[in-house]
Amino acid sequence: MILRKSKIFIIFSGVALFLSSCASNKLDLYSQSAAISGKGGTYKVGKPYQIAGKWYYPEEDYDYVETGTASWYGKDFHAKYTANGEIYDMNTLTAAHRTLPLPSIVRVTNLENGRSLVLRVNDRGPFAKNRIIDVSKRAAQLLGFQTQGTAKVKVEIMAEESKNLKAALTGKSSVTYASSGNKNNTGKIITIPKKKVNAYNNYAANSNGGYYVQAGSFSNMNMAENLKNQLQRYGQIKIMPADVNGSTFYRVRVGPFSEQSAADMALSRIRNAGLVDAKLITE
């Protein structure tokens, strides 16, 4: 599936959201499919290998969690093949890892600023200075460490998403997601060569839930309406007025969700879109 980019234009002021890596108010909008889709490539784990005298042992570890240093790689590898045969694009949301299956889906959290992204691991590395993951240039921008080069991060494999991706790429039976019991919350990743379906689209907002993703808060109603219109594909959108020290702010929220896991997925998608200050709200 070819990665599709769309763009949104939002005028920011006051408490409006701002992405520090952008020089203007023009944001690149990435859906979660930016992480789970890939062009070409195959599923592989790989045999043990040795780099600079150190051995690495790839394995399917669906309990993997590690804290350490992340770095990023860019134009020197752009448009070249990754370890599983994909074409590396430094402007998409991907990463390199030393031992996880290729591809896998991981959540990377910058522990220095709290930003979090879901990335597709499709390459091997890094092999220098005890770093645990190399992320793409775009991922480093959104995680907020492109300029400084490295950051302390937490890397967690997303087990179900990774297993479903494996099933799609190996041609095994498709996997059904079920969340709150609403028929609209059930979907499939259809095996290649038919079609790959974004697993995260299977999580729909449930009107009886208590979890929201707050994407923005504005003193101007028109700005809130503008953001609401741009977020329709993420679920049910509400504008909730709130009085703060005598002033009215219009909070743009996605939801409600009946389960926190579904809300977390929506939060990750929205942050990946460039709205890095989005947060989870429980009511």
PDB file of C-alpha atoms in Angstrom, residues 4-255:
ATOM      1  CA  ARG A   4      -0.618   8.698   1.309  1.00  0.00           C
ATOM      2  CA  LYS A   5       0.056  12.122   2.726  1.00  0.00           C
ATOM      3  CA  SER A   6      -2.586  14.741   3.255  1.00  0.00           C
ATOM      4  CA  LYS A   7      -2.133  18.198   4.672  1.00  0.00           C
ATOM      5  CA  ILE A   8      -4.179  20.372   6.956  1.00  0.00           C
ATOM      6  CA  PHE A   9      -3.957  24.070   7.525  1.00  0.00           C
ATOM      7  CA  ILE A  10      -4.817  25.395  10.963  1.00  0.00           C
ATOM      8  CA  ILE A  11      -4.364  28.953  12.219  1.00  0.00           C
ATOM      9  CA  PHE A  12      -2.803  28.815  15.647  1.00  0.00           C
ATOM     10  CA  SER A  13      -2.995  31.460  18.379  1.00  0.00           C
ATOM     11  CA  GLY A  14      -3.284  31.653  22.153  1.00  0.00           C
ATOM     12  CA  VAL A  15      -3.397  28.086  23.420  1.00  0.00           C
ATOM     13  CA  ALA A  16      -3.479  26.649  19.905  1.00  0.00           C
ATOM     14  CA  LEU A  17      -1.336  23.605  19.151  1.00  0.00           C
ATOM     15  CA  PHE A  18       2.080  24.138  17.639  1.00  0.00           C
ATOM     16  CA  LEU A  19       4.563  21.699  16.167  1.00  0.00           C
ATOM     17  CA  SER A  20       8.049  22.998  16.847  1.00  0.00           C
ATOM     18  CA  SER A  21       9.593  21.381  13.785  1.00  0.00           C
ATOM     19  CA  CYS A  22       7.321  23.288  11.395  1.00  0.00           C
ATOM     20  CA  ALA A  23       8.323  26.753  10.230  1.00  0.00           C
ATOM     21  CA  SER A  24       4.721  27.645   9.349  1.00  0.00           C
ATOM     22  CA  ASN A  25       1.225  26.564  10.393  1.00  0.00           C
ATOM     23  CA  LYS A  26       1.188  23.874   7.694  1.00  0.00           C
ATOM     24  CA  LEU A  27       1.188  20.387   9.209  1.00  0.00           C
ATOM     25  CA  ASP A  28       1.893  17.073   7.527  1.00  0.00           C
ATOM     26  CA  LEU A  29      -1.010  14.819   8.449  1.00  0.00           C
ATOM     27  CA  TYR A  30       0.055  11.205   8.996  1.00  0.00           C
ATOM     28  CA  SER A  31      -2.531   8.549   9.760  1.00  0.00           C
ATOM     29  CA  GLN A  32      -1.634   5.416  11.666  1.00  0.00           C
ATOM     30  CA  SER A  33      -1.270   3.717   8.295  1.00  0.00           C
ATOM     31  CA  ALA A  34       2.009   5.594   7.971  1.00  0.00           C
ATOM     32  CA  ALA A  35       3.376   3.230  10.594  1.00  0.00           C
ATOM     33  CA  ILE A  36       1.823  -0.075   9.555  1.00  0.00           C
ATOM     34  CA  SER A  37       1.998   0.183   5.776  1.00  0.00           C
ATOM     35  CA  GLY A  38       5.068  -0.577   3.736  1.00  0.00           C
ATOM     36  CA  LYS A  39       6.051  -0.713   0.068  1.00  0.00           C
ATOM     37  CA  GLY A  40       7.453  -4.082  -0.919  1.00  0.00           C
ATOM     38  CA  GLY A  41       9.427  -6.140   1.541  1.00  0.00           C
ATOM     39  CA  THR A  42       8.754  -9.395   3.335  1.00  0.00           C
ATOM     40  CA  TYR A  43       8.349 -10.662   6.863  1.00  0.00           C
ATOM     41  CA  LYS A  44      11.548 -12.011   8.410  1.00  0.00           C
ATOM     42  CA  VAL A  45      13.152 -12.628  11.763  1.00  0.00           C
ATOM     43  CA  GLY A  46      16.647 -13.511  10.593  1.00  0.00           C
ATOM     44  CA  LYS A  47      19.559 -15.539  11.907  1.00  0.00           C
ATOM     45  CA  PRO A  48      22.053 -14.449  14.582  1.00  0.00           C
ATOM     46  CA  TYR A  49      24.601 -12.029  13.167  1.00  0.00           C
ATOM     47  CA  GLN A  50      27.778 -10.312  14.274  1.00  0.00           C
ATOM     48  CA  ILE A  51      28.631  -6.600  13.951  1.00  0.00           C
ATOM     49  CA  ALA A  52      31.941  -5.164  15.205  1.00  0.00           C
ATOM     50  CA  GLY A  53      32.569  -8.274  17.283  1.00  0.00           C
ATOM     51  CA  LYS A  54      29.156  -8.261  18.983  1.00  0.00           C
ATOM     52  CA  TRP A  55      26.508 -10.908  18.373  1.00  0.00           C
ATOM     53  CA  TYR A  56      22.801 -10.098  17.931  1.00  0.00           C
ATOM     54  CA  TYR A  57      20.001 -12.666  18.129  1.00  0.00           C
ATOM     55  CA  PRO A  58      16.768 -11.705  16.299  1.00  0.00           C
ATOM     56  CA  GLU A  59      13.619 -13.235  17.744  1.00  0.00           C
ATOM     57  CA  GLU A  60       9.855 -12.837  18.004  1.00  0.00           C
ATOM     58  CA  ASP A  61       9.685 -11.172  21.403  1.00  0.00           C
ATOM     59  CA  TYR A  62       6.169  -9.840  21.910  1.00  0.00           C
ATOM     60  CA  ASP A  63       6.921  -8.798  25.494  1.00  0.00           C
ATOM     61  CA  TYR A  64       9.784  -6.534  24.465  1.00  0.00           C
ATOM     62  CA  VAL A  65      10.196  -3.271  26.436  1.00  0.00           C
ATOM     63  CA  GLU A  66      13.502  -1.384  26.656  1.00  0.00           C
ATOM     64  CA  THR A  67      14.701   2.022  27.796  1.00  0.00           C
ATOM     65  CA  GLY A  68      17.797   3.588  26.303  1.00  0.00           C
ATOM     66  CA  THR A  69      19.124   6.019  23.709  1.00  0.00           C
ATOM     67  CA  ALA A  70      17.485   6.624  20.335  1.00  0.00           C
ATOM     68  CA  SER A  71      19.104   8.220  17.310  1.00  0.00           C
ATOM     69  CA  TRP A  72      17.850   8.907  13.788  1.00  0.00           C
ATOM     70  CA  TYR A  73      19.028   8.283  10.241  1.00  0.00           C
ATOM     71  CA  GLY A  74      18.240  10.246   7.107  1.00  0.00           C
ATOM     72  CA  LYS A  75      19.475  11.115   3.630  1.00  0.00           C
ATOM     73  CA  ASP A  76      22.483   8.780   3.570  1.00  0.00           C
ATOM     74  CA  PHE A  77      20.043   5.835   3.600  1.00  0.00           C
ATOM     75  CA  HIS A  78      17.071   7.465   1.844  1.00  0.00           C
ATOM     76  CA  ALA A  79      15.649   5.423  -1.072  1.00  0.00           C
ATOM     77  CA  LYS A  80      17.894   2.450  -0.266  1.00  0.00           C
ATOM     78  CA  TYR A  81      16.715  -1.029   0.656  1.00  0.00           C
ATOM     79  CA  THR A  82      15.945  -1.880   4.277  1.00  0.00           C
ATOM     80  CA  ALA A  83      16.858  -5.217   5.838  1.00  0.00           C
ATOM     81  CA  ASN A  84      13.495  -6.748   4.865  1.00  0.00           C
ATOM     82  CA  GLY A  85      13.506  -5.436   1.303  1.00  0.00           C
ATOM     83  CA  GLU A  86      11.436  -2.289   1.653  1.00  0.00           C
ATOM     84  CA  ILE A  87      12.567   1.091   0.342  1.00  0.00           C
ATOM     85  CA  TYR A  88      13.606   3.407   3.154  1.00  0.00           C
ATOM     86  CA  ASP A  89      11.858   6.769   3.133  1.00  0.00           C
ATOM     87  CA  MET A  90      13.178   9.171   5.752  1.00  0.00           C
ATOM     88  CA  ASN A  91       9.902  11.115   5.619  1.00  0.00           C
ATOM     89  CA  THR A  92       7.734   8.238   6.843  1.00  0.00           C
ATOM     90  CA  LEU A  93       7.281   6.782  10.309  1.00  0.00           C
ATOM     91  CA  THR A  94       9.723   3.880  10.443  1.00  0.00           C
ATOM     92  CA  ALA A  95      12.634   2.666  12.540  1.00  0.00           C
ATOM     93  CA  ALA A  96      15.570   0.263  12.716  1.00  0.00           C
ATOM     94  CA  HIS A  97      16.010  -2.241  15.543  1.00  0.00           C
ATOM     95  CA  ARG A  98      18.702  -4.832  16.216  1.00  0.00           C
ATOM     96  CA  THR A  99      16.587  -7.921  16.990  1.00  0.00           C
ATOM     97  CA  LEU A 100      12.815  -7.423  16.585  1.00  0.00           C
ATOM     98  CA  PRO A 101      11.004  -9.119  13.690  1.00  0.00           C
ATOM     99  CA  LEU A 102      10.814  -7.148  10.439  1.00  0.00           C
ATOM    100  CA  PRO A 103       8.396  -5.538  10.236  1.00  0.00           C
ATOM    101  CA  SER A 104       7.108  -4.960  13.754  1.00  0.00           C
ATOM    102  CA  ILE A 105       5.043  -2.170  15.273  1.00  0.00           C
ATOM    103  CA  VAL A 106       6.515  -0.348  18.272  1.00  0.00           C
ATOM    104  CA  ARG A 107       5.588   2.592  20.433  1.00  0.00           C
ATOM    105  CA  VAL A 108       8.496   4.957  21.038  1.00  0.00           C
ATOM    106  CA  THR A 109       8.191   7.496  23.860  1.00  0.00           C
ATOM    107  CA  ASN A 110      10.646  10.348  24.257  1.00  0.00           C
ATOM    108  CA  LEU A 111      11.198  10.353  28.021  1.00  0.00           C
ATOM    109  CA  GLU A 112      12.664  13.852  27.855  1.00  0.00           C
ATOM    110  CA  ASN A 113       9.478  15.542  26.604  1.00  0.00           C
ATOM    111  CA  GLY A 114       6.710  12.924  26.845  1.00  0.00           C
ATOM    112  CA  ARG A 115       6.019  12.708  23.109  1.00  0.00           C
ATOM    113  CA  SER A 116       5.041   9.293  21.769  1.00  0.00           C
ATOM    114  CA  LEU A 117       4.794   7.749  18.292  1.00  0.00           C
ATOM    115  CA  VAL A 118       3.905   4.380  16.808  1.00  0.00           C
ATOM    116  CA  LEU A 119       6.534   3.290  14.295  1.00  0.00           C
ATOM    117  CA  ARG A 120       7.081   0.436  11.861  1.00  0.00           C
ATOM    118  CA  VAL A 121      10.399  -1.371  12.372  1.00  0.00           C
ATOM    119  CA  ASN A 122      11.653  -2.434   8.944  1.00  0.00           C
ATOM    120  CA  ASP A 123      15.448  -2.287   9.214  1.00  0.00           C
ATOM    121  CA  ARG A 124      18.384  -3.447  11.334  1.00  0.00           C
ATOM    122  CA  GLY A 125      20.441  -1.153  13.560  1.00  0.00           C
ATOM    123  CA  PRO A 126      21.706   0.883  15.305  1.00  0.00           C
ATOM    124  CA  PHE A 127      25.100  -0.603  16.091  1.00  0.00           C
ATOM    125  CA  ALA A 128      26.934   2.339  17.687  1.00  0.00           C
ATOM    126  CA  LYS A 129      27.224   3.757  21.204  1.00  0.00           C
ATOM    127  CA  ASN A 130      24.761   1.346  22.819  1.00  0.00           C
ATOM    128  CA  ARG A 131      21.753   2.929  21.117  1.00  0.00           C
ATOM    129  CA  ILE A 132      18.602   0.821  21.113  1.00  0.00           C
ATOM    130  CA  ILE A 133      16.692   2.206  18.114  1.00  0.00           C
ATOM    131  CA  ASP A 134      17.224   4.364  15.035  1.00  0.00           C
ATOM    132  CA  VAL A 135      14.129   6.266  13.890  1.00  0.00           C
ATOM    133  CA  SER A 136      13.441   8.008  10.601  1.00  0.00           C
ATOM    134  CA  LYS A 137      14.078  11.716  10.182  1.00  0.00           C
ATOM    135  CA  ARG A 138      10.331  12.455  10.282  1.00  0.00           C
ATOM    136  CA  ALA A 139       9.895  10.418  13.437  1.00  0.00           C
ATOM    137  CA  ALA A 140      12.772  12.305  15.086  1.00  0.00           C
ATOM    138  CA  GLN A 141      11.101  15.578  14.161  1.00  0.00           C
ATOM    139  CA  LEU A 142       7.770  14.566  15.689  1.00  0.00           C
ATOM    140  CA  LEU A 143       9.437  13.090  18.758  1.00  0.00           C
ATOM    141  CA  GLY A 144      11.317  16.347  19.203  1.00  0.00           C
ATOM    142  CA  PHE A 145      14.960  15.312  19.041  1.00  0.00           C
ATOM    143  CA  GLN A 146      16.028  15.799  15.424  1.00  0.00           C
ATOM    144  CA  THR A 147      18.176  18.838  16.255  1.00  0.00           C
ATOM    145  CA  GLN A 148      19.926  17.340  19.258  1.00  0.00           C
ATOM    146  CA  GLY A 149      20.413  14.014  17.482  1.00  0.00           C
ATOM    147  CA  THR A 150      19.606  11.589  20.297  1.00  0.00           C
ATOM    148  CA  ALA A 151      17.134  11.213  23.154  1.00  0.00           C
ATOM    149  CA  LYS A 152      16.368   8.888  26.015  1.00  0.00           C
ATOM    150  CA  VAL A 153      13.373   6.800  24.993  1.00  0.00           C
ATOM    151  CA  LYS A 154      11.213   3.875  25.966  1.00  0.00           C
ATOM    152  CA  VAL A 155      10.521   1.344  23.199  1.00  0.00           C
ATOM    153  CA  GLU A 156       7.602  -1.094  23.528  1.00  0.00           C
ATOM    154  CA  ILE A 157       6.474  -3.627  20.966  1.00  0.00           C
ATOM    155  CA  MET A 158       2.758  -3.537  20.151  1.00  0.00           C
ATOM    156  CA  ALA A 159       2.104  -7.250  20.218  1.00  0.00           C
ATOM    157  CA  GLU A 160      -1.309  -7.594  18.603  1.00  0.00           C
ATOM    158  CA  GLU A 161      -0.547  -5.132  15.837  1.00  0.00           C
ATOM    159  CA  SER A 162       2.761  -6.842  15.121  1.00  0.00           C
ATOM    160  CA  LYS A 163       1.163 -10.290  15.033  1.00  0.00           C
ATOM    161  CA  ASN A 164      -1.563  -9.082  12.670  1.00  0.00           C
ATOM    162  CA  LEU A 165       1.022  -7.506  10.412  1.00  0.00           C
ATOM    163  CA  LYS A 166       2.933 -10.781  10.334  1.00  0.00           C
ATOM    164  CA  ALA A 167      -0.262 -12.622   9.388  1.00  0.00           C
ATOM    165  CA  ALA A 168      -0.894 -10.194   6.541  1.00  0.00           C
ATOM    166  CA  LEU A 169       2.629 -10.427   5.157  1.00  0.00           C
ATOM    167  CA  THR A 170       2.960 -14.200   5.427  1.00  0.00           C
ATOM    168  CA  GLY A 171      -0.389 -14.893   3.779  1.00  0.00           C
ATOM    169  CA  LYS A 172      -1.846 -16.645   6.795  1.00  0.00           C
ATOM    170  CA  SER A 173      -5.458 -16.346   7.883  1.00  0.00           C
ATOM    171  CA  SER A 174      -6.707 -12.843   8.488  1.00  0.00           C
ATOM    172  CA  VAL A 175      -7.217 -11.549  12.004  1.00  0.00           C
ATOM    173  CA  THR A 176     -10.382 -10.015  13.404  1.00  0.00           C
ATOM    174  CA  TYR A 177     -10.272  -7.162  15.881  1.00  0.00           C
ATOM    175  CA  ALA A 178     -13.101  -6.851  18.397  1.00  0.00           C
ATOM    176  CA  SER A 179     -13.259  -4.100  20.989  1.00  0.00           C
ATOM    177  CA  SER A 180     -16.458  -2.985  22.682  1.00  0.00           C
ATOM    178  CA  GLY A 181     -18.888  -5.375  21.000  1.00  0.00           C
ATOM    179  CA  ASN A 182     -20.264  -2.770  18.597  1.00  0.00           C
ATOM    180  CA  LYS A 183     -20.255  -4.299  15.128  1.00  0.00           C
ATOM    181  CA  ASN A 184     -18.615  -1.136  13.804  1.00  0.00           C
ATOM    182  CA  ASN A 185     -15.629  -1.865  16.022  1.00  0.00           C
ATOM    183  CA  THR A 186     -14.820  -5.148  14.317  1.00  0.00           C
ATOM    184  CA  GLY A 187     -12.651  -5.339  11.225  1.00  0.00           C
ATOM    185  CA  LYS A 188     -10.016  -7.361   9.441  1.00  0.00           C
ATOM    186  CA  ILE A 189      -6.543  -7.092   8.076  1.00  0.00           C
ATOM    187  CA  ILE A 190      -6.984  -8.888   4.787  1.00  0.00           C
ATOM    188  CA  THR A 191      -4.033 -10.934   3.673  1.00  0.00           C
ATOM    189  CA  ILE A 192      -1.752  -9.816   0.881  1.00  0.00           C
ATOM    190  CA  PRO A 193      -2.174  -9.887  -2.141  1.00  0.00           C
ATOM    191  CA  LYS A 194      -5.787  -8.807  -1.677  1.00  0.00           C
ATOM    192  CA  LYS A 195      -5.533  -5.661   0.415  1.00  0.00           C
ATOM    193  CA  LYS A 196      -3.977  -4.417   3.639  1.00  0.00           C
ATOM    194  CA  VAL A 197      -6.386  -2.689   5.950  1.00  0.00           C
ATOM    195  CA  ASN A 198      -5.372  -0.246   8.641  1.00  0.00           C
ATOM    196  CA  ALA A 199      -5.913  -2.116  11.887  1.00  0.00           C
ATOM    197  CA  TYR A 200      -6.462   1.100  13.780  1.00  0.00           C
ATOM    198  CA  ASN A 201      -9.549   1.950  11.755  1.00  0.00           C
ATOM    199  CA  ASN A 202     -11.181  -0.934  13.606  1.00  0.00           C
ATOM    200  CA  TYR A 203     -11.289   1.138  16.777  1.00  0.00           C
ATOM    201  CA  ALA A 204     -14.366   3.377  16.632  1.00  0.00           C
ATOM    202  CA  ALA A 205     -15.645   5.749  19.275  1.00  0.00           C
ATOM    203  CA  ASN A 206     -18.369   4.333  21.513  1.00  0.00           C
ATOM    204  CA  SER A 207     -20.917   6.837  22.778  1.00  0.00           C
ATOM    205  CA  ASN A 208     -21.192   5.103  26.156  1.00  0.00           C
ATOM    206  CA  GLY A 209     -17.522   5.426  27.057  1.00  0.00           C
ATOM    207  CA  GLY A 210     -15.627   7.734  29.336  1.00  0.00           C
ATOM    208  CA  TYR A 211     -12.297   8.277  27.520  1.00  0.00           C
ATOM    209  CA  TYR A 212     -11.616  11.219  25.229  1.00  0.00           C
ATOM    210  CA  VAL A 213      -8.652  12.473  23.240  1.00  0.00           C
ATOM    211  CA  GLN A 214      -8.379  16.239  23.542  1.00  0.00           C
ATOM    212  CA  ALA A 215      -6.796  17.454  20.323  1.00  0.00           C
ATOM    213  CA  GLY A 216      -6.892  21.176  21.031  1.00  0.00           C
ATOM    214  CA  SER A 217      -8.367  24.008  23.088  1.00  0.00           C
ATOM    215  CA  PHE A 218      -9.205  27.404  21.599  1.00  0.00           C
ATOM    216  CA  SER A 219     -10.560  30.735  22.738  1.00  0.00           C
ATOM    217  CA  ASN A 220     -12.034  31.173  19.245  1.00  0.00           C
ATOM    218  CA  MET A 221     -14.986  28.971  18.257  1.00  0.00           C
ATOM    219  CA  ASN A 222     -14.125  29.159  14.545  1.00  0.00           C
ATOM    220  CA  MET A 223     -10.700  27.661  15.201  1.00  0.00           C
ATOM    221  CA  ALA A 224     -12.292  24.850  17.168  1.00  0.00           C
ATOM    222  CA  GLU A 225     -14.733  24.162  14.321  1.00  0.00           C
ATOM    223  CA  ASN A 226     -11.856  24.153  11.835  1.00  0.00           C
ATOM    224  CA  LEU A 227      -9.950  21.526  13.802  1.00  0.00           C
ATOM    225  CA  LYS A 228     -13.123  19.495  14.301  1.00  0.00           C
ATOM    226  CA  ASN A 229     -13.624  19.331  10.544  1.00  0.00           C
ATOM    227  CA  GLN A 230     -10.047  18.116  10.031  1.00  0.00           C
ATOM    228  CA  LEU A 231     -10.398  15.296  12.565  1.00  0.00           C
ATOM    229  CA  GLN A 232     -13.569  13.611  11.322  1.00  0.00           C
ATOM    230  CA  ARG A 233     -11.817  10.423  10.254  1.00  0.00           C
ATOM    231  CA  TYR A 234     -10.572   9.775  13.776  1.00  0.00           C
ATOM    232  CA  GLY A 235     -14.028   9.167  15.230  1.00  0.00           C
ATOM    233  CA  GLN A 236     -16.836  11.133  16.816  1.00  0.00           C
ATOM    234  CA  ILE A 237     -15.750  14.757  17.413  1.00  0.00           C
ATOM    235  CA  LYS A 238     -17.165  17.041  20.084  1.00  0.00           C
ATOM    236  CA  ILE A 239     -16.555  20.678  20.945  1.00  0.00           C
ATOM    237  CA  MET A 240     -16.923  21.158  24.687  1.00  0.00           C
ATOM    238  CA  PRO A 241     -17.036  24.729  26.052  1.00  0.00           C
ATOM    239  CA  ALA A 242     -15.274  25.256  29.374  1.00  0.00           C
ATOM    240  CA  ASP A 243     -14.983  28.275  31.641  1.00  0.00           C
ATOM    241  CA  VAL A 244     -11.383  28.951  32.689  1.00  0.00           C
ATOM    242  CA  ASN A 245     -10.895  31.918  35.018  1.00  0.00           C
ATOM    243  CA  GLY A 246     -13.830  33.732  33.498  1.00  0.00           C
ATOM    244  CA  SER A 247     -12.874  33.024  29.875  1.00  0.00           C
ATOM    245  CA  THR A 248     -14.527  30.473  27.598  1.00  0.00           C
ATOM    246  CA  PHE A 249     -12.383  27.916  25.836  1.00  0.00           C
ATOM    247  CA  TYR A 250     -13.620  25.450  23.242  1.00  0.00           C
ATOM    248  CA  ARG A 251     -12.071  22.019  23.699  1.00  0.00           C
ATOM    249  CA  VAL A 252     -11.981  19.761  20.648  1.00  0.00           C
ATOM    250  CA  ARG A 253     -12.284  16.138  21.730  1.00  0.00           C
ATOM    251  CA  VAL A 254     -12.449  12.799  19.937  1.00  0.00           C
ATOM    252  CA  GLY A 255     -14.668  10.214  21.597  1.00  0.00           C
TER     253      GLY A 255
END
